[in-house]
Short mmCIF file of C-alpha atoms and ligand atoms in Angstrom, two decimals:
data_model
loop_
_atom_site.label_atom_id
_atom_site.label_comp_id
_atom_site.label_asym_id
_atom_site.label_seq_id
_atom_site.Cartn_x
_atom_site.Cartn_y
_atom_site.Cartn_z
CA MET O 1 32.86 89.31 72.00
CA GLU O 2 33.07 92.71 73.42
CA ASP O 3 36.65 92.70 71.16
CA PHE O 4 34.80 92.35 67.23
CA VAL O 5 31.50 94.77 68.97
CA GLU O 6 34.48 97.28 69.48
CA LYS O 7 36.39 96.68 66.43
CA ALA O 8 32.42 96.75 64.59
CA ARG O 9 32.06 100.31 66.02
CA ARG O 10 35.01 101.54 65.15
CA TYR O 11 34.66 100.77 61.75
CA LEU O 12 31.51 99.67 60.34
CA PHE O 13 28.66 102.46 60.27
CA ALA O 14 26.38 102.67 63.08
CA THR O 15 23.66 101.81 60.68
CA PRO O 16 21.96 98.92 60.98
CA GLY O 17 21.18 98.71 65.03
CA ARG O 18 23.60 95.02 64.97
CA GLN O 19 22.95 92.73 68.34
CA PRO O 20 26.32 91.83 70.03
CA LEU O 21 25.96 88.49 68.63
CA MET O 22 29.01 86.72 65.26
CA LEU O 23 27.02 84.00 64.17
CA VAL O 24 29.94 82.41 62.07
CA ARG O 25 28.56 78.54 60.63
CA GLY O 26 24.78 77.03 60.01
CA GLN O 27 23.26 74.17 59.65
CA GLY O 28 19.57 74.19 58.51
CA CYS O 29 17.67 75.47 61.67
CA ARG O 30 20.83 76.15 63.63
CA VAL O 31 23.40 79.06 63.97
CA TRP O 32 26.32 79.00 65.52
CA ASP O 33 28.40 82.26 67.28
CA SER O 34 32.26 83.04 67.12
CA THR O 35 32.27 81.47 70.82
CA GLY O 36 31.06 77.73 69.64
CA ARG O 37 27.32 78.15 71.40
CA GLU O 38 24.92 77.61 69.84
CA TYR O 39 21.31 78.41 69.10
CA LEU O 40 18.00 77.69 66.62
CA ASP O 41 17.12 79.99 64.89
CA PHE O 42 13.69 81.77 63.61
CA VAL O 43 14.72 84.23 61.67
CA SER O 44 15.92 83.29 59.29
CA GLY O 45 18.71 85.98 58.31
CA LEU O 46 14.76 88.08 57.85
CA ALA O 47 13.50 85.61 55.43
CA THR O 48 16.20 84.79 53.69
CA THR O 49 16.95 81.52 54.34
CA ASN O 50 14.08 79.55 53.60
CA LEU O 51 15.79 76.09 53.27
CA GLY O 52 18.21 76.49 56.39
CA HIS O 53 21.48 77.32 56.86
CA ALA O 54 23.99 75.37 54.92
CA HIS O 55 21.24 73.72 52.12
CA PRO O 56 22.70 71.34 50.51
CA ALA O 57 21.49 71.91 47.08
CA VAL O 58 22.40 75.07 47.62
CA THR O 59 25.84 74.08 48.18
CA ALA O 60 27.42 72.51 45.27
CA ALA O 61 25.19 74.93 42.76
CA ILE O 62 27.18 77.71 44.49
CA GLN O 63 30.27 75.83 44.30
CA GLU O 64 29.75 74.46 41.12
CA GLN O 65 29.56 77.49 39.97
CA ALA O 66 32.50 79.60 41.52
CA ALA O 67 34.65 77.02 40.21
CA LYS O 68 33.35 77.35 36.71
CA MET O 69 32.43 81.21 36.67
CA LEU O 70 31.32 84.15 38.71
CA HIS O 71 29.91 86.98 36.38
CA THR O 72 30.72 88.49 33.82
CA SER O 73 27.69 91.33 33.95
CA CYS O 74 25.00 91.94 32.22
CA LEU O 75 26.29 92.49 28.57
CA TYR O 76 26.06 88.57 27.85
CA GLN O 77 23.81 85.97 27.79
CA ILE O 78 23.82 84.55 31.07
CA GLU O 79 23.05 80.56 31.43
CA PRO O 80 21.05 80.13 34.73
CA GLN O 81 20.06 83.24 34.08
CA ILE O 82 17.68 81.87 31.43
CA GLU O 83 17.66 79.02 33.86
CA LEU O 84 16.18 80.37 36.47
CA ALA O 85 13.68 83.25 33.82
CA ARG O 86 11.95 80.15 32.74
CA LEU O 87 11.72 78.40 36.30
CA LEU O 88 9.78 81.92 37.36
CA VAL O 89 7.40 82.51 34.23
CA GLU O 90 6.94 78.66 34.05
CA ASN O 91 5.39 78.31 38.53
CA SER O 92 4.02 82.52 38.12
CA PHE O 93 1.71 84.66 35.98
CA ALA O 94 4.81 87.08 35.02
CA ASP O 95 5.85 86.67 31.63
CA LYS O 96 9.42 88.18 31.55
CA VAL O 97 10.52 88.53 34.57
CA PHE O 98 14.20 90.87 35.40
CA PHE O 99 16.84 90.08 37.91
CA CYS O 100 19.53 93.04 40.06
CA ASN O 101 20.78 92.50 43.92
CA SER O 102 17.61 93.38 46.35
CA GLY O 103 14.91 93.25 46.89
CA ALA O 104 14.61 98.19 46.98
CA GLU O 105 16.27 96.94 43.47
CA ALA O 106 13.11 94.21 42.41
CA ASN O 107 11.14 97.03 43.42
CA GLU O 108 13.50 100.60 41.36
CA THR O 109 12.86 98.32 38.40
CA ALA O 110 8.55 98.13 38.52
CA LEU O 111 8.59 101.68 40.30
CA LYS O 112 11.08 102.09 36.57
CA LEU O 113 8.45 100.60 34.95
CA ALA O 114 5.42 101.45 35.95
CA ARG O 115 6.42 104.87 34.72
CA LYS O 116 7.16 104.27 31.57
CA TYR O 117 4.25 101.74 31.09
CA ALA O 118 2.24 104.72 31.62
CA LYS O 119 3.92 107.61 29.38
CA GLU O 120 3.69 105.02 27.42
CA ARG O 121 -0.16 104.28 27.09
CA GLY O 122 -0.43 107.98 26.76
CA GLN O 123 -1.64 108.63 30.25
CA GLY O 124 1.64 110.41 31.21
CA GLY O 125 0.66 109.52 35.54
CA PHE O 126 4.09 109.04 37.22
CA GLU O 127 2.34 108.35 40.68
CA VAL O 128 3.21 105.11 42.61
CA ILE O 129 -0.12 104.23 45.64
CA SER O 130 1.00 102.44 48.07
CA CYS O 131 -0.30 101.76 51.91
CA LEU O 132 0.30 103.51 55.57
CA GLY O 133 2.31 101.36 57.23
CA SER O 134 4.43 99.24 54.00
CA PHE O 135 7.65 98.11 53.70
CA HIS O 136 9.56 98.74 50.04
CA GLY O 137 13.34 99.63 50.75
CA ARG O 138 15.74 101.85 51.57
CA THR O 139 16.66 103.35 47.73
CA LEU O 140 14.56 107.11 48.02
CA ALA O 141 11.95 105.90 45.24
CA THR O 142 11.45 102.60 47.41
CA LEU O 143 11.36 104.42 51.33
CA SER O 144 9.79 106.83 49.21
CA ALA O 145 6.96 104.77 49.20
CA THR O 146 7.41 103.01 51.95
CA GLY O 147 4.23 103.90 54.02
CA GLN O 148 6.19 104.08 57.55
CA GLU O 149 7.61 107.60 58.53
CA LYS O 150 10.42 106.43 61.32
CA PHE O 151 11.68 105.36 57.99
CA HIS O 152 11.59 109.00 56.57
CA ALA O 153 13.66 110.54 58.76
CA GLY O 154 16.39 112.70 58.01
CA PHE O 155 15.20 111.66 53.87
CA HIS O 156 13.17 115.01 53.27
CA PRO O 157 12.54 115.56 51.39
CA LEU O 158 11.25 112.86 49.40
CA VAL O 159 10.54 111.06 45.60
CA PRO O 160 8.08 112.50 44.48
CA GLY O 161 4.64 110.84 43.08
CA PHE O 162 3.99 108.78 45.83
CA ARG O 163 1.24 108.94 48.11
CA GLN O 164 0.22 106.15 50.74
CA VAL O 165 -3.27 105.37 51.98
CA PRO O 166 -4.27 102.92 55.07
CA PHE O 167 -3.16 99.45 53.30
CA ASN O 168 -7.10 96.62 53.43
CA ASP O 169 -9.15 99.78 52.37
CA LEU O 170 -10.78 99.68 49.40
CA PRO O 171 -12.87 102.32 49.31
CA ALA O 172 -9.25 104.96 50.10
CA MET O 173 -7.41 103.08 47.79
CA ALA O 174 -10.50 103.96 44.91
CA ARG O 175 -10.04 107.97 45.89
CA ALA O 176 -6.37 107.48 45.94
CA ILE O 177 -6.31 106.61 42.07
CA SER O 178 -6.48 109.35 39.90
CA PRO O 179 -5.35 110.45 36.38
CA GLN O 180 -1.49 111.17 37.45
CA THR O 181 -1.79 107.22 39.27
CA SER O 182 0.37 105.16 37.07
CA ALA O 183 -0.12 102.02 39.98
CA VAL O 184 -0.79 100.31 43.14
CA LEU O 185 1.90 98.59 45.30
CA VAL O 186 1.50 96.23 48.38
CA GLU O 187 2.96 93.84 50.01
CA PRO O 188 0.50 90.88 50.07
CA ILE O 189 1.55 90.64 53.38
CA GLN O 190 2.29 94.07 55.78
CA ALA O 191 5.96 91.94 57.06
CA GLU O 192 8.49 94.60 58.40
CA GLY O 193 4.70 96.52 59.10
CA GLY O 194 3.92 94.30 61.99
CA VAL O 195 2.71 91.14 60.22
CA ASN O 196 -0.03 93.09 58.51
CA LEU O 197 -2.36 90.82 56.82
CA PRO O 198 -5.87 91.80 54.41
CA GLY O 199 -9.30 90.63 54.92
CA PRO O 200 -9.75 88.24 51.54
CA ASP O 201 -11.07 91.05 49.35
CA TYR O 202 -8.90 92.85 48.85
CA LEU O 203 -6.23 92.37 46.62
CA PRO O 204 -8.71 91.13 44.37
CA GLY O 205 -10.85 94.18 44.90
CA LEU O 206 -7.40 95.89 44.17
CA ARG O 207 -6.59 94.61 40.92
CA ARG O 208 -10.41 94.27 40.06
CA LEU O 209 -9.43 98.36 40.57
CA CYS O 210 -6.87 98.81 38.67
CA ASP O 211 -7.31 97.28 35.33
CA GLU O 212 -10.96 99.45 35.49
CA ARG O 213 -8.58 102.21 35.23
CA GLY O 214 -5.75 101.55 33.56
CA VAL O 215 -3.29 100.93 36.09
CA LEU O 216 -0.50 98.22 37.43
CA LEU O 217 -1.13 96.61 40.71
CA ILE O 218 2.32 95.32 41.75
CA LEU O 219 2.35 92.68 44.64
CA ASP O 220 6.29 93.48 46.38
CA GLU O 221 6.83 89.38 47.29
CA VAL O 222 10.03 89.97 48.56
CA GLN O 223 8.91 88.60 52.03
CA THR O 224 6.48 86.46 51.51
CA GLY O 225 7.80 85.32 48.24
CA MET O 226 9.82 81.56 47.84
CA GLY O 227 7.72 79.17 50.02
CA ARG O 228 6.83 81.43 53.12
CA THR O 229 3.70 81.55 52.90
CA GLY O 230 3.58 77.85 52.15
CA GLU O 231 2.88 78.82 48.85
CA LEU O 232 5.65 79.48 46.24
CA PHE O 233 4.31 82.81 46.08
CA ALA O 234 1.43 84.54 48.47
CA TYR O 235 -0.80 85.76 45.36
CA PRO O 236 -2.21 82.25 44.99
CA GLY O 237 -3.29 81.96 48.14
CA PHE O 238 -5.63 85.86 47.62
CA GLY O 239 -7.26 85.37 45.15
CA VAL O 240 -5.41 87.82 43.09
CA GLU O 241 -2.37 87.97 40.13
CA PRO O 242 -0.75 90.66 39.34
CA HIS O 243 0.75 92.79 36.29
CA VAL O 244 4.46 92.70 38.67
CA MET O 245 5.84 91.00 41.28
CA THR O 246 9.26 91.33 43.55
CA LEU O 247 10.82 89.25 44.22
CA ALA O 248 14.73 88.78 46.27
CA LYS O 249 15.84 88.22 50.04
CA ALA O 250 14.65 83.62 49.83
CA LEU O 251 15.01 83.66 45.94
CA GLY O 252 19.21 82.76 46.81
CA ASN O 253 19.09 81.51 49.95
CA GLY O 254 21.42 84.50 51.31
CA VAL O 255 22.93 85.44 47.61
CA PRO O 256 22.19 88.48 46.95
CA ILE O 257 19.57 88.20 44.37
CA GLY O 258 16.54 90.53 43.31
CA ALA O 259 14.40 90.09 40.66
CA CYS O 260 11.27 92.08 38.90
CA LEU O 261 8.51 90.14 37.30
CA ALA O 262 5.58 90.75 34.60
CA VAL O 263 2.81 90.39 32.19
CA ASP O 264 4.33 91.23 29.36
CA ALA O 265 1.92 94.02 28.15
CA ALA O 266 4.24 95.56 31.27
CA ALA O 267 7.67 93.82 30.49
CA ALA O 268 7.41 95.04 27.22
CA VAL O 269 8.27 99.46 28.02
CA MET O 270 11.43 97.73 29.88
CA THR O 271 13.12 98.09 26.06
CA PRO O 272 17.23 97.54 25.59
CA SER O 273 18.76 100.17 28.02
CA THR O 274 16.26 101.66 29.71
CA HIS O 275 17.31 99.81 32.95
CA ALA O 276 20.84 96.95 33.82
CA SER O 277 22.97 96.50 36.58
CA THR O 278 26.52 95.35 36.34
CA PHE O 279 25.60 92.57 38.90
CA GLY O 280 22.50 91.67 37.96
CA GLY O 281 21.71 88.19 37.28
CA ASN O 282 24.84 87.55 37.27
CA HIS O 283 25.83 83.60 37.28
CA LEU O 284 26.20 82.64 41.24
CA ALA O 285 23.23 84.67 42.09
CA THR O 286 20.77 83.24 39.64
CA ARG O 287 22.30 79.27 39.76
CA ALA O 288 21.25 79.87 43.42
CA GLY O 289 18.00 80.09 42.51
CA VAL O 290 17.37 77.44 39.94
CA ALA O 291 18.89 74.77 43.10
CA VAL O 292 16.76 76.99 45.21
CA ILE O 293 13.10 76.71 42.87
CA GLN O 294 14.36 73.44 42.46
CA THR O 295 14.28 72.51 45.96
CA LEU O 296 10.68 73.95 47.61
CA LEU O 297 9.18 72.17 44.09
CA SER O 298 10.65 68.63 44.94
CA SER O 299 11.03 68.44 48.86
CA ASP O 300 8.17 68.43 50.89
CA ALA O 301 9.86 72.53 52.32
CA LEU O 302 5.98 73.99 51.22
CA ALA O 303 4.27 71.30 52.04
CA ASN O 304 5.85 71.18 56.19
CA CYS O 305 5.52 74.51 55.57
CA ARG O 306 2.11 74.55 56.01
CA ARG O 307 1.76 72.33 58.45
CA VAL O 308 4.46 73.67 60.55
CA GLY O 309 3.48 76.97 60.53
CA ALA O 310 -0.11 75.25 61.59
CA TYR O 311 1.53 73.72 64.54
CA LEU O 312 3.81 76.90 65.47
CA ARG O 313 1.04 79.16 65.27
CA GLU O 314 -1.41 76.97 67.45
CA ARG O 315 1.10 76.70 69.74
CA LEU O 316 2.35 80.82 69.86
CA GLN O 317 -2.30 81.38 69.99
CA GLU O 318 -2.00 78.52 73.70
CA LEU O 319 0.60 80.88 75.17
CA ALA O 320 -2.00 83.83 73.91
CA ARG O 321 -5.04 82.04 76.04
CA ARG O 322 -1.68 82.58 79.31
CA PHE O 323 -0.91 85.69 78.50
CA ALA O 324 -2.68 88.81 78.22
CA LEU O 325 -0.50 90.78 77.04
CA ILE O 326 -0.41 89.32 73.84
CA LYS O 327 -2.90 90.94 72.09
CA GLU O 328 -3.17 89.04 68.53
CA ILE O 329 -1.18 86.63 67.15
CA ARG O 330 -1.20 86.51 62.78
CA GLY O 331 0.26 85.43 59.88
CA LYS O 332 -0.14 83.21 56.84
CA GLY O 333 2.80 79.43 56.95
CA LEU O 334 5.84 80.19 58.24
CA LEU O 335 5.68 84.53 58.72
CA LEU O 336 4.37 84.50 62.31
CA GLY O 337 3.68 87.71 64.50
CA MET O 338 2.97 88.22 67.99
CA GLU O 339 1.53 91.39 69.05
CA LEU O 340 2.41 92.22 72.88
CA ASP O 341 0.88 95.59 74.24
CA ARG O 342 4.17 97.10 75.03
CA GLU O 343 7.63 96.76 73.42
CA GLY O 344 9.21 93.46 72.58
CA LEU O 345 12.93 94.04 72.11
CA LYS O 346 13.02 92.31 76.32
CA VAL O 347 12.13 88.88 74.93
CA VAL O 348 14.47 89.28 71.53
CA ASP O 349 17.68 89.71 74.19
CA PHE O 350 16.18 86.70 75.97
CA CYS O 351 15.65 84.51 73.85
CA ARG O 352 18.96 84.74 72.13
CA GLU O 353 20.79 84.87 75.96
CA HIS O 354 19.32 81.56 75.86
CA GLY O 355 19.93 79.96 72.17
CA VAL O 356 16.55 80.97 70.00
CA LEU O 357 16.63 83.68 68.28
CA ILE O 358 14.10 86.02 67.01
CA ASN O 359 12.70 89.00 65.77
CA CYS O 360 10.71 92.51 67.04
CA THR O 361 9.15 94.28 64.25
CA THR O 362 7.30 98.16 64.66
CA GLY O 363 8.50 97.72 68.37
CA LYS O 364 5.23 95.65 69.90
CA VAL O 365 4.60 92.40 67.10
CA LEU O 366 7.53 88.95 67.67
CA ARG O 367 7.80 87.87 64.73
CA PHE O 368 8.16 83.90 64.04
CA LEU O 369 10.86 82.76 60.66
CA PRO O 370 11.83 79.93 60.51
CA PRO O 371 13.48 78.12 57.39
CA LEU O 372 10.84 76.10 56.24
CA ILE O 373 11.99 72.98 57.50
CA VAL O 374 11.87 73.85 61.17
CA THR O 375 10.09 71.14 62.76
CA GLU O 376 7.43 70.34 65.29
CA LYS O 377 10.47 69.20 67.75
CA GLU O 378 12.50 72.58 66.64
CA VAL O 379 8.72 74.51 67.70
CA ASP O 380 9.10 73.19 70.72
CA GLN O 381 11.58 73.69 72.06
CA LEU O 382 11.70 77.27 70.90
CA LEU O 383 8.54 77.60 73.08
CA PRO O 384 9.50 77.27 76.35
CA VAL O 385 12.09 79.67 75.83
CA LEU O 386 9.63 82.60 74.82
CA GLU O 387 7.35 81.44 77.07
CA GLN O 388 10.30 82.84 80.20
CA GLY O 389 11.20 85.54 77.80
CA LEU O 390 7.48 86.71 78.47
CA ARG O 391 7.28 86.27 81.91
CA SER O 392 10.50 88.02 81.93
CA LEU O 393 8.60 91.40 81.09
C1 PLP B 1 8.67 93.38 51.31
C2 PLP B 1 9.57 94.31 50.99
N1 PLP B 1 10.03 94.75 50.39
C3 PLP B 1 10.69 95.17 50.16
C4 PLP B 1 12.52 95.36 51.02
C5 PLP B 1 14.19 95.10 50.72
O1 PLP B 1 14.80 94.56 50.82
P1 PLP B 1 16.21 94.32 50.35
O2 PLP B 1 16.74 94.87 51.74
O3 PLP B 1 17.14 93.46 49.53
O4 PLP B 1 16.13 95.52 49.28
C6 PLP B 1 12.24 94.26 52.18
C7 PLP B 1 13.25 93.82 53.30
O5 PLP B 1 12.79 93.72 54.55
C8 PLP B 1 10.77 93.95 52.62
O6 PLP B 1 10.59 92.95 54.06
#
């Protein structure tokens, strides 16, 4: 272990911070490290391997595609890209899709679209209002949209035209939208920001506001999408439809891919040559995406997510009743957070040392993101380790 930690220090940028663990193999909800030690995975590569590691349908699809063709660039038609777009369109509010390689790029696409949409309607506004506590990516524009100052440090001046208002506060958003506004960008659930849920009226209210003021509602479903909350996408569960939605993470179950989906009126402004990506939507990535959606729609992964999500939540609530240091359990489906009254990183380390991978976000919120195929039995294996970890605080 020392060896790879030392080599990583020597050859890699120090960002992001890495734990002293090298995972080399995975199967379902289990992963193995370079010494052969097994772990239960409640992180899923940060909400990415939603179908579990080495899912047979995804593996077969990318093996077959790799043997046929990986890439031809965005100059030509790509069969699995068209098929993935069809599947996304037929299973969402959207009319059109643009593919890229990550969540940040998907949001960049949406931000460019919003500026052009406003211009073409003669509005001239280019501002985007997002929320405090949000996370939208690490490129300069998406960082500027991100409502957490700790990510901005060292990178000022940020891209102009971004403002943040408190999450779940409709009057604040109503005050912030002005003739300068082109779009409102929000996550249905703030995931990196601590698993923060909006009230039932917030997202439908945002849509009404956006319609009244003639601005676009962009939902960032990079983390909540692809089944994480128990539905293919989170937005229907909140009673809202966006004009634009971004996806990434679990869309390829680990193969890098991002997507920006939009209604026709918005997508129409992205005319030829206005935006492109060399790798975006290539054969390999979109073939993986097709296998992911087909599997999510044809297997019981979504129902399992709802059922085991409710079970995990209940078991976490039981812990909360016994541990005063737990302030709240919140989330939806298998995007669950446990807010502590103190720093939680030591629990992450304890769990890892005892064979379970969990995550901590914003310092105090333990986050549970197992593959959607996780079982009650696997939840039962997490709990005693987590309990001991909490005792060690
Ligand atoms: C809601 C949300 N948007 C955007 C991103 C950025 O995605 P990526 O890391 O693929 O650029 C993330 C990543 O955590 C995210 O959670």
